[in-house]
Amino acid sequence: TILNGENVNLVAGCVRMSRNGNIVDNFNSGGLSGILNINTGKIVTDGYDKFRSTFKKHPDTGTIINGFEVPMWDDVVNLVVEAAKVVPQIRYVGWDVAISNKYGPLLIEGNSYPGQDVTQYPKLNLGTYSVMMDAIK
């Protein structure tokens, strides 16, 4: 998110997925990512890893990645928008959110360096520069 005055702009989103039985989703340690359409909460890319390999299906579960819809997406957006307003001096934050069937979206942490390696992926022609510039005008 980028906080600009009273406005909170969601500029990018991704789903990070663990592999090989890991319980964490670390992209830099073998995990996968997929880029979200921030308006719908659906993944709009195949999965990809740090080595630029792409995956139509998750290699461990067989779940088709492109088109997967994040559950409770509207609640996730509301959570990070409200969190972005808590400390207004920190305007640019990447939020880690988990989704619990029992409790809904859970805020794990905010990051000052919010994973641009994941959301600006050259092979897939992904980038957020123009979206970010629009958010700070």
mmCIF file of N, CA and C in Angstrom:
data_model
loop_
_atom_site.group_PDB
_atom_site.id
_atom_site.type_symbol
_atom_site.label_atom_id
_atom_site.label_comp_id
_atom_site.label_asym_id
_atom_site.label_seq_id
_atom_site.Cartn_x
_atom_site.Cartn_y
_atom_site.Cartn_z
ATOM 1 N N THR A 1 0.835 -1.186 0.000
ATOM 2 C CA THR A 1 0.000 0.000 0.000
ATOM 3 C C THR A 1 0.873 1.239 0.000
ATOM 4 N N ILE A 2 0.324 2.314 -0.546
ATOM 5 C CA ILE A 2 0.920 3.635 -0.431
ATOM 6 C C ILE A 2 -0.136 4.536 0.189
ATOM 7 N N LEU A 3 0.241 5.200 1.267
ATOM 8 C CA LEU A 3 -0.625 6.164 1.933
ATOM 9 C C LEU A 3 -0.267 7.541 1.412
ATOM 10 N N ASN A 4 -1.243 8.236 0.867
ATOM 11 C CA ASN A 4 -1.045 9.575 0.322
ATOM 12 C C ASN A 4 -2.120 10.465 0.920
ATOM 13 N N GLY A 5 -1.760 11.178 1.969
ATOM 14 C CA GLY A 5 -2.755 11.965 2.699
ATOM 15 C C GLY A 5 -3.720 11.021 3.402
ATOM 16 N N GLU A 6 -4.995 11.138 3.075
ATOM 17 C CA GLU A 6 -6.016 10.253 3.642
ATOM 18 C C GLU A 6 -6.274 9.031 2.767
ATOM 19 N N ASN A 7 -5.696 9.006 1.572
ATOM 20 C CA ASN A 7 -5.950 7.931 0.614
ATOM 21 C C ASN A 7 -4.945 6.800 0.757
ATOM 22 N N VAL A 8 -5.464 5.585 0.744
ATOM 23 C CA VAL A 8 -4.616 4.403 0.737
ATOM 24 C C VAL A 8 -4.805 3.722 -0.609
ATOM 25 N N ASN A 9 -3.708 3.539 -1.318
ATOM 26 C CA ASN A 9 -3.743 2.877 -2.616
ATOM 27 C C ASN A 9 -3.086 1.511 -2.528
ATOM 28 N N LEU A 10 -3.805 0.521 -2.975
ATOM 29 C CA LEU A 10 -3.238 -0.819 -3.101
ATOM 30 C C LEU A 10 -2.561 -0.859 -4.462
ATOM 31 N N VAL A 11 -1.230 -1.023 -4.481
ATOM 32 C CA VAL A 11 -0.499 -0.898 -5.735
ATOM 33 C C VAL A 11 -0.094 -2.227 -6.354
ATOM 34 N N ALA A 12 -0.042 -3.276 -5.562
ATOM 35 C CA ALA A 12 0.338 -4.582 -6.103
ATOM 36 C C ALA A 12 -0.052 -5.651 -5.094
ATOM 37 N N GLY A 13 -0.165 -6.859 -5.584
ATOM 38 C CA GLY A 13 -0.439 -7.980 -4.698
ATOM 39 C C GLY A 13 0.046 -9.274 -5.326
ATOM 40 N N CYS A 14 0.401 -10.196 -4.471
ATOM 41 C CA CYS A 14 0.815 -11.499 -4.963
ATOM 42 C C CYS A 14 0.458 -12.567 -3.935
ATOM 43 N N VAL A 15 0.408 -13.781 -4.408
ATOM 44 C CA VAL A 15 0.252 -14.928 -3.528
ATOM 45 C C VAL A 15 1.587 -15.647 -3.531
ATOM 46 N N ARG A 16 2.077 -15.922 -2.355
ATOM 47 C CA ARG A 16 3.330 -16.663 -2.230
ATOM 48 C C ARG A 16 2.996 -18.050 -1.718
ATOM 49 N N MET A 17 3.619 -19.048 -2.327
ATOM 50 C CA MET A 17 3.280 -20.444 -2.061
ATOM 51 C C MET A 17 4.516 -21.240 -1.693
ATOM 52 N N SER A 18 4.387 -22.041 -0.656
ATOM 53 C CA SER A 18 5.505 -22.898 -0.270
ATOM 54 C C SER A 18 5.582 -24.105 -1.189
ATOM 55 N N ARG A 19 6.682 -24.804 -1.091
ATOM 56 C CA ARG A 19 6.906 -26.029 -1.867
ATOM 57 C C ARG A 19 7.611 -27.057 -1.011
ATOM 58 N N ASN A 20 7.543 -28.279 -1.476
ATOM 59 C CA ASN A 20 8.293 -29.392 -0.885
ATOM 60 C C ASN A 20 8.040 -29.568 0.609
ATOM 61 N N GLY A 21 6.802 -29.342 1.031
ATOM 62 C CA GLY A 21 6.448 -29.558 2.424
ATOM 63 C C GLY A 21 6.850 -28.453 3.377
ATOM 64 N N ASN A 22 7.443 -27.382 2.868
ATOM 65 C CA ASN A 22 7.804 -26.266 3.745
ATOM 66 C C ASN A 22 6.552 -25.591 4.275
ATOM 67 N N ILE A 23 6.623 -25.082 5.491
ATOM 68 C CA ILE A 23 5.459 -24.399 6.046
ATOM 69 C C ILE A 23 5.522 -22.891 5.830
ATOM 70 N N VAL A 24 6.614 -22.401 5.252
ATOM 71 C CA VAL A 24 6.727 -20.981 4.922
ATOM 72 C C VAL A 24 6.732 -20.830 3.409
ATOM 73 N N ASP A 25 6.413 -19.630 2.963
ATOM 74 C CA ASP A 25 6.253 -19.380 1.530
ATOM 75 C C ASP A 25 7.435 -18.643 0.919
ATOM 76 N N ASN A 26 8.605 -18.799 1.453
ATOM 77 C CA ASN A 26 9.731 -17.964 1.084
ATOM 78 C C ASN A 26 10.121 -18.103 -0.390
ATOM 79 N N PHE A 27 9.843 -17.066 -1.164
ATOM 80 C CA PHE A 27 10.161 -17.003 -2.583
ATOM 81 C C PHE A 27 11.658 -17.173 -2.813
ATOM 82 N N ASN A 28 12.448 -16.669 -1.901
ATOM 83 C CA ASN A 28 13.896 -16.728 -2.055
ATOM 84 C C ASN A 28 14.493 -18.043 -1.580
ATOM 85 N N SER A 29 13.655 -18.959 -1.141
ATOM 86 C CA SER A 29 14.129 -20.281 -0.710
ATOM 87 C C SER A 29 13.309 -21.395 -1.344
ATOM 88 N N GLY A 30 12.972 -21.203 -2.613
ATOM 89 C CA GLY A 30 12.306 -22.272 -3.348
ATOM 90 C C GLY A 30 10.806 -22.154 -3.510
ATOM 91 N N GLY A 31 10.191 -21.150 -2.926
ATOM 92 C CA GLY A 31 8.744 -20.986 -3.047
ATOM 93 C C GLY A 31 8.344 -20.411 -4.391
ATOM 94 N N LEU A 32 7.042 -20.334 -4.599
ATOM 95 C CA LEU A 32 6.476 -19.791 -5.834
ATOM 96 C C LEU A 32 5.686 -18.532 -5.531
ATOM 97 N N SER A 33 5.447 -17.733 -6.561
ATOM 98 C CA SER A 33 4.564 -16.582 -6.454
ATOM 99 C C SER A 33 3.659 -16.538 -7.668
ATOM 100 N N GLY A 34 2.568 -15.832 -7.504
ATOM 101 C CA GLY A 34 1.651 -15.527 -8.592
ATOM 102 C C GLY A 34 1.112 -14.133 -8.347
ATOM 103 N N ILE A 35 0.992 -13.339 -9.401
ATOM 104 C CA ILE A 35 0.542 -11.953 -9.263
ATOM 105 C C ILE A 35 -0.979 -11.893 -9.220
ATOM 106 N N LEU A 36 -1.479 -11.028 -8.333
ATOM 107 C CA LEU A 36 -2.920 -10.848 -8.163
ATOM 108 C C LEU A 36 -3.442 -9.671 -8.965
ATOM 109 N N ASN A 37 -4.655 -9.814 -9.456
ATOM 110 C CA ASN A 37 -5.439 -8.668 -9.887
ATOM 111 C C ASN A 37 -5.968 -8.077 -8.584
ATOM 112 N N ILE A 38 -5.520 -6.875 -8.223
ATOM 113 C CA ILE A 38 -5.871 -6.329 -6.920
ATOM 114 C C ILE A 38 -7.331 -5.913 -6.829
ATOM 115 N N ASN A 39 -8.026 -5.859 -7.952
ATOM 116 C CA ASN A 39 -9.453 -5.538 -7.925
ATOM 117 C C ASN A 39 -10.314 -6.766 -7.662
ATOM 118 N N THR A 40 -9.841 -7.930 -8.081
ATOM 119 C CA THR A 40 -10.667 -9.141 -7.968
ATOM 120 C C THR A 40 -10.141 -10.152 -6.964
ATOM 121 N N GLY A 41 -8.850 -10.084 -6.645
ATOM 122 C CA GLY A 41 -8.253 -11.083 -5.771
ATOM 123 C C GLY A 41 -7.947 -12.392 -6.471
ATOM 124 N N LYS A 42 -7.940 -12.393 -7.794
ATOM 125 C CA LYS A 42 -7.603 -13.604 -8.558
ATOM 126 C C LYS A 42 -6.168 -13.521 -9.047
ATOM 127 N N ILE A 43 -5.486 -14.667 -9.011
ATOM 128 C CA ILE A 43 -4.139 -14.738 -9.574
ATOM 129 C C ILE A 43 -4.254 -14.659 -11.094
ATOM 130 N N VAL A 44 -3.430 -13.805 -11.709
ATOM 131 C CA VAL A 44 -3.520 -13.564 -13.155
ATOM 132 C C VAL A 44 -2.278 -14.012 -13.907
ATOM 133 N N THR A 45 -1.410 -14.761 -13.244
ATOM 134 C CA THR A 45 -0.229 -15.311 -13.903
ATOM 135 C C THR A 45 -0.119 -16.781 -13.538
ATOM 136 N N ASP A 46 0.707 -17.487 -14.266
ATOM 137 C CA ASP A 46 1.127 -18.794 -13.791
ATOM 138 C C ASP A 46 2.007 -18.557 -12.571
ATOM 139 N N GLY A 47 2.288 -19.595 -11.838
ATOM 140 C CA GLY A 47 3.236 -19.476 -10.739
ATOM 141 C C GLY A 47 4.637 -19.349 -11.313
ATOM 142 N N TYR A 48 5.521 -18.733 -10.564
ATOM 143 C CA TYR A 48 6.915 -18.619 -10.999
ATOM 144 C C TYR A 48 7.806 -18.629 -9.776
ATOM 145 N N ASP A 49 9.048 -19.034 -9.994
ATOM 146 C CA ASP A 49 10.008 -19.065 -8.889
ATOM 147 C C ASP A 49 11.136 -18.076 -9.154
ATOM 148 N N LYS A 50 12.041 -17.990 -8.228
ATOM 149 C CA LYS A 50 13.138 -17.034 -8.303
ATOM 150 C C LYS A 50 14.036 -17.279 -9.516
ATOM 151 N N PHE A 51 14.024 -18.487 -10.015
ATOM 152 C CA PHE A 51 14.886 -18.833 -11.140
ATOM 153 C C PHE A 51 14.177 -18.657 -12.478
ATOM 154 N N ARG A 52 13.003 -18.029 -12.441
ATOM 155 C CA ARG A 52 12.206 -17.702 -13.622
ATOM 156 C C ARG A 52 11.570 -18.907 -14.289
ATOM 157 N N SER A 53 11.458 -19.986 -13.563
ATOM 158 C CA SER A 53 10.686 -21.126 -14.062
ATOM 159 C C SER A 53 9.216 -20.824 -13.801
ATOM 160 N N THR A 54 8.351 -21.226 -14.718
ATOM 161 C CA THR A 54 6.919 -20.984 -14.532
ATOM 162 C C THR A 54 6.191 -22.312 -14.365
ATOM 163 N N PHE A 55 5.060 -22.243 -13.666
ATOM 164 C CA PHE A 55 4.285 -23.430 -13.312
ATOM 165 C C PHE A 55 2.804 -23.150 -13.520
ATOM 166 N N LYS A 56 2.173 -23.918 -14.402
ATOM 167 C CA LYS A 56 0.720 -23.795 -14.574
ATOM 168 C C LYS A 56 -0.005 -24.347 -13.359
ATOM 169 N N LYS A 57 0.528 -25.430 -12.801
ATOM 170 C CA LYS A 57 -0.034 -26.053 -11.609
ATOM 171 C C LYS A 57 1.013 -26.039 -10.505
ATOM 172 N N HIS A 58 0.526 -25.965 -9.278
ATOM 173 C CA HIS A 58 1.456 -26.057 -8.156
ATOM 174 C C HIS A 58 2.093 -27.445 -8.194
ATOM 175 N N PRO A 59 3.420 -27.543 -8.155
ATOM 176 C CA PRO A 59 4.084 -28.837 -8.319
ATOM 177 C C PRO A 59 3.779 -29.853 -7.214
ATOM 178 N N ASP A 60 3.361 -29.406 -6.048
ATOM 179 C CA ASP A 60 3.067 -30.336 -4.956
ATOM 180 C C ASP A 60 1.594 -30.705 -4.863
ATOM 181 N N THR A 61 0.707 -29.735 -5.149
ATOM 182 C CA THR A 61 -0.722 -29.973 -4.950
ATOM 183 C C THR A 61 -1.496 -30.214 -6.233
ATOM 184 N N GLY A 62 -0.933 -29.772 -7.367
ATOM 185 C CA GLY A 62 -1.646 -29.890 -8.641
ATOM 186 C C GLY A 62 -2.696 -28.814 -8.855
ATOM 187 N N THR A 63 -2.814 -27.865 -7.928
ATOM 188 C CA THR A 63 -3.787 -26.777 -8.059
ATOM 189 C C THR A 63 -3.388 -25.857 -9.204
ATOM 190 N N ILE A 64 -4.331 -25.547 -10.085
ATOM 191 C CA ILE A 64 -4.075 -24.593 -11.162
ATOM 192 C C ILE A 64 -3.920 -23.217 -10.538
ATOM 193 N N ILE A 65 -2.843 -22.531 -10.884
ATOM 194 C CA ILE A 65 -2.500 -21.272 -10.228
ATOM 195 C C ILE A 65 -3.213 -20.089 -10.867
ATOM 196 N N ASN A 66 -3.080 -19.918 -12.176
ATOM 197 C CA ASN A 66 -3.698 -18.777 -12.856
ATOM 198 C C ASN A 66 -5.218 -18.912 -12.743
ATOM 199 N N GLY A 67 -5.853 -17.897 -12.182
ATOM 200 C CA GLY A 67 -7.296 -17.916 -11.987
ATOM 201 C C GLY A 67 -7.734 -18.280 -10.577
ATOM 202 N N PHE A 68 -6.783 -18.755 -9.762
ATOM 203 C CA PHE A 68 -7.126 -19.077 -8.378
ATOM 204 C C PHE A 68 -7.591 -17.805 -7.673
ATOM 205 N N GLU A 69 -8.694 -17.889 -6.948
ATOM 206 C CA GLU A 69 -9.246 -16.725 -6.265
ATOM 207 C C GLU A 69 -8.931 -16.781 -4.773
ATOM 208 N N VAL A 70 -8.317 -15.717 -4.281
ATOM 209 C CA VAL A 70 -7.992 -15.627 -2.863
ATOM 210 C C VAL A 70 -9.299 -15.501 -2.079
ATOM 211 N N PRO A 71 -9.520 -16.382 -1.113
ATOM 212 C CA PRO A 71 -10.742 -16.279 -0.316
ATOM 213 C C PRO A 71 -10.744 -14.990 0.515
ATOM 214 N N MET A 72 -11.921 -14.448 0.741
ATOM 215 C CA MET A 72 -12.109 -13.276 1.611
ATOM 216 C C MET A 72 -11.316 -12.063 1.129
ATOM 217 N N TRP A 73 -11.163 -11.913 -0.183
ATOM 218 C CA TRP A 73 -10.320 -10.850 -0.722
ATOM 219 C C TRP A 73 -10.744 -9.469 -0.245
ATOM 220 N N ASP A 74 -12.045 -9.180 -0.240
ATOM 221 C CA ASP A 74 -12.491 -7.855 0.208
ATOM 222 C C ASP A 74 -12.078 -7.599 1.652
ATOM 223 N N ASP A 75 -12.124 -8.629 2.483
ATOM 224 C CA ASP A 75 -11.698 -8.486 3.876
ATOM 225 C C ASP A 75 -10.189 -8.260 3.977
ATOM 226 N N VAL A 76 -9.431 -8.903 3.107
ATOM 227 C CA VAL A 76 -7.973 -8.695 3.076
ATOM 228 C C VAL A 76 -7.676 -7.237 2.733
ATOM 229 N N VAL A 77 -8.335 -6.726 1.699
ATOM 230 C CA VAL A 77 -8.114 -5.334 1.288
ATOM 231 C C VAL A 77 -8.476 -4.380 2.423
ATOM 232 N N ASN A 78 -9.627 -4.587 3.048
ATOM 233 C CA ASN A 78 -10.028 -3.717 4.158
ATOM 234 C C ASN A 78 -9.015 -3.749 5.294
ATOM 235 N N LEU A 79 -8.475 -4.921 5.584
ATOM 236 C CA LEU A 79 -7.488 -5.065 6.652
ATOM 237 C C LEU A 79 -6.233 -4.247 6.365
ATOM 238 N N VAL A 80 -5.681 -4.368 5.162
ATOM 239 C CA VAL A 80 -4.433 -3.653 4.870
ATOM 240 C C VAL A 80 -4.659 -2.156 4.702
ATOM 241 N N VAL A 81 -5.824 -1.766 4.218
ATOM 242 C CA VAL A 81 -6.133 -0.332 4.112
ATOM 243 C C VAL A 81 -6.177 0.290 5.504
ATOM 244 N N GLU A 82 -6.833 -0.368 6.438
ATOM 245 C CA GLU A 82 -6.886 0.158 7.805
ATOM 246 C C GLU A 82 -5.512 0.118 8.467
ATOM 247 N N ALA A 83 -4.748 -0.934 8.235
ATOM 248 C CA ALA A 83 -3.407 -1.035 8.814
ATOM 249 C C ALA A 83 -2.503 0.077 8.285
ATOM 250 N N ALA A 84 -2.669 0.457 7.029
ATOM 251 C CA ALA A 84 -1.828 1.489 6.419
ATOM 252 C C ALA A 84 -2.016 2.847 7.086
ATOM 253 N N LYS A 85 -3.143 3.049 7.750
ATOM 254 C CA LYS A 85 -3.443 4.338 8.386
ATOM 255 C C LYS A 85 -2.929 4.431 9.826
ATOM 256 N N VAL A 86 -2.478 3.338 10.385
ATOM 257 C CA VAL A 86 -2.112 3.319 11.807
ATOM 258 C C VAL A 86 -0.899 4.195 12.102
ATOM 259 N N VAL A 87 0.121 4.118 11.276
ATOM 260 C CA VAL A 87 1.318 4.953 11.453
ATOM 261 C C VAL A 87 1.502 5.744 10.154
ATOM 262 N N PRO A 88 0.873 6.910 10.070
ATOM 263 C CA PRO A 88 0.860 7.641 8.797
ATOM 264 C C PRO A 88 2.229 8.124 8.332
ATOM 265 N N GLN A 89 3.214 8.148 9.212
ATOM 266 C CA GLN A 89 4.558 8.559 8.803
ATOM 267 C C GLN A 89 5.227 7.494 7.938
ATOM 268 N N ILE A 90 4.728 6.270 7.996
ATOM 269 C CA ILE A 90 5.259 5.186 7.164
ATOM 270 C C ILE A 90 4.263 4.979 6.032
ATOM 271 N N ARG A 91 4.600 5.491 4.863
ATOM 272 C CA ARG A 91 3.620 5.583 3.786
ATOM 273 C C ARG A 91 3.639 4.393 2.831
ATOM 274 N N TYR A 92 4.732 3.687 2.745
ATOM 275 C CA TYR A 92 4.860 2.594 1.771
ATOM 276 C C TYR A 92 5.143 1.310 2.530
ATOM 277 N N VAL A 93 4.202 0.372 2.487
ATOM 278 C CA VAL A 93 4.323 -0.859 3.263
ATOM 279 C C VAL A 93 3.829 -2.039 2.440
ATOM 280 N N GLY A 94 4.564 -3.139 2.527
ATOM 281 C CA GLY A 94 4.102 -4.406 1.980
ATOM 282 C C GLY A 94 3.578 -5.254 3.130
ATOM 283 N N TRP A 95 2.361 -5.724 3.007
ATOM 284 C CA TRP A 95 1.705 -6.448 4.094
ATOM 285 C C TRP A 95 1.721 -7.937 3.836
ATOM 286 N N ASP A 96 2.064 -8.703 4.853
ATOM 287 C CA ASP A 96 1.939 -10.161 4.801
ATOM 288 C C ASP A 96 0.653 -10.521 5.520
ATOM 289 N N VAL A 97 -0.225 -11.215 4.815
ATOM 290 C CA VAL A 97 -1.531 -11.581 5.347
ATOM 291 C C VAL A 97 -1.725 -13.079 5.155
ATOM 292 N N ALA A 98 -2.181 -13.736 6.184
ATOM 293 C CA ALA A 98 -2.585 -15.143 6.091
ATOM 294 C C ALA A 98 -4.103 -15.176 6.189
ATOM 295 N N ILE A 99 -4.697 -16.224 5.642
ATOM 296 C CA ILE A 99 -6.152 -16.345 5.710
ATOM 297 C C ILE A 99 -6.503 -17.624 6.444
ATOM 298 N N SER A 100 -7.255 -17.449 7.509
ATOM 299 C CA SER A 100 -7.687 -18.558 8.347
ATOM 300 C C SER A 100 -9.168 -18.822 8.112
ATOM 301 N N ASN A 101 -9.519 -20.072 7.904
ATOM 302 C CA ASN A 101 -10.939 -20.397 7.766
ATOM 303 C C ASN A 101 -11.720 -20.002 9.010
ATOM 304 N N LYS A 102 -11.082 -20.097 10.155
ATOM 305 C CA LYS A 102 -11.753 -19.810 11.419
ATOM 306 C C LYS A 102 -11.790 -18.316 11.746
ATOM 307 N N TYR A 103 -10.696 -17.603 11.484
ATOM 308 C CA TYR A 103 -10.577 -16.211 11.927
ATOM 309 C C TYR A 103 -10.582 -15.182 10.799
ATOM 310 N N GLY A 104 -10.558 -15.617 9.559
ATOM 311 C CA GLY A 104 -10.496 -14.680 8.444
ATOM 312 C C GLY A 104 -9.073 -14.227 8.197
ATOM 313 N N PRO A 105 -8.902 -13.065 7.552
ATOM 314 C CA PRO A 105 -7.560 -12.560 7.272
ATOM 315 C C PRO A 105 -6.840 -12.165 8.554
ATOM 316 N N LEU A 106 -5.569 -12.555 8.631
ATOM 317 C CA LEU A 106 -4.736 -12.260 9.792
ATOM 318 C C LEU A 106 -3.508 -11.486 9.334
ATOM 319 N N LEU A 107 -3.274 -10.345 9.926
ATOM 320 C CA LEU A 107 -2.117 -9.538 9.579
ATOM 321 C C LEU A 107 -0.881 -10.117 10.265
ATOM 322 N N ILE A 108 0.087 -10.528 9.468
ATOM 323 C CA ILE A 108 1.318 -11.100 10.012
ATOM 324 C C ILE A 108 2.325 -10.002 10.300
ATOM 325 N N GLU A 109 2.582 -9.165 9.293
ATOM 326 C CA GLU A 109 3.558 -8.092 9.473
ATOM 327 C C GLU A 109 3.470 -7.110 8.326
ATOM 328 N N GLY A 110 4.093 -5.948 8.530
ATOM 329 C CA GLY A 110 4.298 -4.970 7.484
ATOM 330 C C GLY A 110 5.779 -4.891 7.179
ATOM 331 N N ASN A 111 6.117 -4.699 5.918
ATOM 332 C CA ASN A 111 7.518 -4.685 5.489
ATOM 333 C C ASN A 111 7.854 -3.369 4.792
ATOM 334 N N SER A 112 8.995 -2.800 5.152
ATOM 335 C CA SER A 112 9.430 -1.564 4.508
ATOM 336 C C SER A 112 10.003 -1.818 3.118
ATOM 337 N N TYR A 113 10.397 -3.037 2.844
ATOM 338 C CA TYR A 113 10.833 -3.420 1.500
ATOM 339 C C TYR A 113 9.889 -4.526 1.031
ATOM 340 N N PRO A 114 8.812 -4.141 0.378
ATOM 341 C CA PRO A 114 7.731 -5.101 0.125
ATOM 342 C C PRO A 114 7.878 -5.957 -1.128
ATOM 343 N N GLY A 115 8.937 -6.686 -1.247
ATOM 344 C CA GLY A 115 9.061 -7.725 -2.258
ATOM 345 C C GLY A 115 8.951 -7.280 -3.701
ATOM 346 N N GLN A 116 9.635 -6.211 -4.065
ATOM 347 C CA GLN A 116 9.600 -5.818 -5.474
ATOM 348 C C GLN A 116 10.182 -6.889 -6.372
ATOM 349 N N ASP A 117 11.004 -7.770 -5.822
ATOM 350 C CA ASP A 117 11.521 -8.864 -6.648
ATOM 351 C C ASP A 117 10.398 -9.794 -7.094
ATOM 352 N N VAL A 118 9.303 -9.803 -6.367
ATOM 353 C CA VAL A 118 8.176 -10.664 -6.715
ATOM 354 C C VAL A 118 7.207 -9.947 -7.646
ATOM 355 N N THR A 119 6.900 -8.689 -7.362
ATOM 356 C CA THR A 119 5.864 -7.991 -8.133
ATOM 357 C C THR A 119 6.368 -7.315 -9.399
ATOM 358 N N GLN A 120 7.677 -7.206 -9.564
ATOM 359 C CA GLN A 120 8.222 -6.636 -10.796
ATOM 360 C C GLN A 120 9.119 -7.678 -11.441
ATOM 361 N N TYR A 121 8.488 -8.543 -12.185
ATOM 362 C CA TYR A 121 9.160 -9.730 -12.697
ATOM 363 C C TYR A 121 9.416 -9.569 -14.191
ATOM 364 N N PRO A 122 10.671 -9.375 -14.600
ATOM 365 C CA PRO A 122 10.968 -9.022 -15.990
ATOM 366 C C PRO A 122 10.462 -10.020 -17.029
ATOM 367 N N LYS A 123 10.609 -11.307 -16.796
ATOM 368 C CA LYS A 123 10.236 -12.294 -17.799
ATOM 369 C C LYS A 123 8.746 -12.220 -18.133
ATOM 370 N N LEU A 124 7.933 -11.861 -17.159
ATOM 371 C CA LEU A 124 6.500 -11.798 -17.363
ATOM 372 C C LEU A 124 6.028 -10.385 -17.691
ATOM 373 N N ASN A 125 6.976 -9.469 -17.911
ATOM 374 C CA ASN A 125 6.661 -8.072 -18.199
ATOM 375 C C ASN A 125 5.786 -7.451 -17.119
ATOM 376 N N LEU A 126 6.069 -7.781 -15.883
ATOM 377 C CA LEU A 126 5.325 -7.217 -14.766
ATOM 378 C C LEU A 126 6.067 -6.014 -14.227
ATOM 379 N N GLY A 127 5.328 -5.042 -13.775
ATOM 380 C CA GLY A 127 5.930 -3.876 -13.158
ATOM 381 C C GLY A 127 4.874 -3.068 -12.444
ATOM 382 N N THR A 128 5.307 -2.260 -11.500
ATOM 383 C CA THR A 128 4.370 -1.454 -10.734
ATOM 384 C C THR A 128 4.726 0.026 -10.748
ATOM 385 N N TYR A 129 5.725 0.409 -11.504
ATOM 386 C CA TYR A 129 6.187 1.801 -11.477
ATOM 387 C C TYR A 129 5.059 2.783 -11.768
ATOM 388 N N SER A 130 4.332 2.609 -12.848
ATOM 389 C CA SER A 130 3.287 3.572 -13.208
ATOM 390 C C SER A 130 2.173 3.599 -12.170
ATOM 391 N N VAL A 131 1.823 2.449 -11.620
ATOM 392 C CA VAL A 131 0.788 2.394 -10.586
ATOM 393 C C VAL A 131 1.256 3.149 -9.348
ATOM 394 N N MET A 132 2.517 2.957 -8.979
ATOM 395 C CA MET A 132 3.056 3.632 -7.804
ATOM 396 C C MET A 132 3.124 5.137 -8.016
ATOM 397 N N MET A 133 3.535 5.562 -9.196
ATOM 398 C CA MET A 133 3.609 7.001 -9.471
ATOM 399 C C MET A 133 2.217 7.626 -9.415
ATOM 400 N N ASP A 134 1.213 6.944 -9.941
ATOM 401 C CA ASP A 134 -0.157 7.461 -9.861
ATOM 402 C C ASP A 134 -0.624 7.585 -8.414
ATOM 403 N N ALA A 135 -0.191 6.666 -7.554
ATOM 404 C CA ALA A 135 -0.626 6.669 -6.149
ATOM 405 C C ALA A 135 -0.034 7.819 -5.357
ATOM 406 N N ILE A 136 1.112 8.351 -5.773
ATOM 407 C CA ILE A 136 1.731 9.423 -4.991
ATOM 408 C C ILE A 136 1.497 10.805 -5.578
ATOM 409 N N LYS A 137 0.776 10.886 -6.677
ATOM 410 C CA LYS A 137 0.497 12.221 -7.275
ATOM 411 C C LYS A 137 -0.465 12.999 -6.405
#
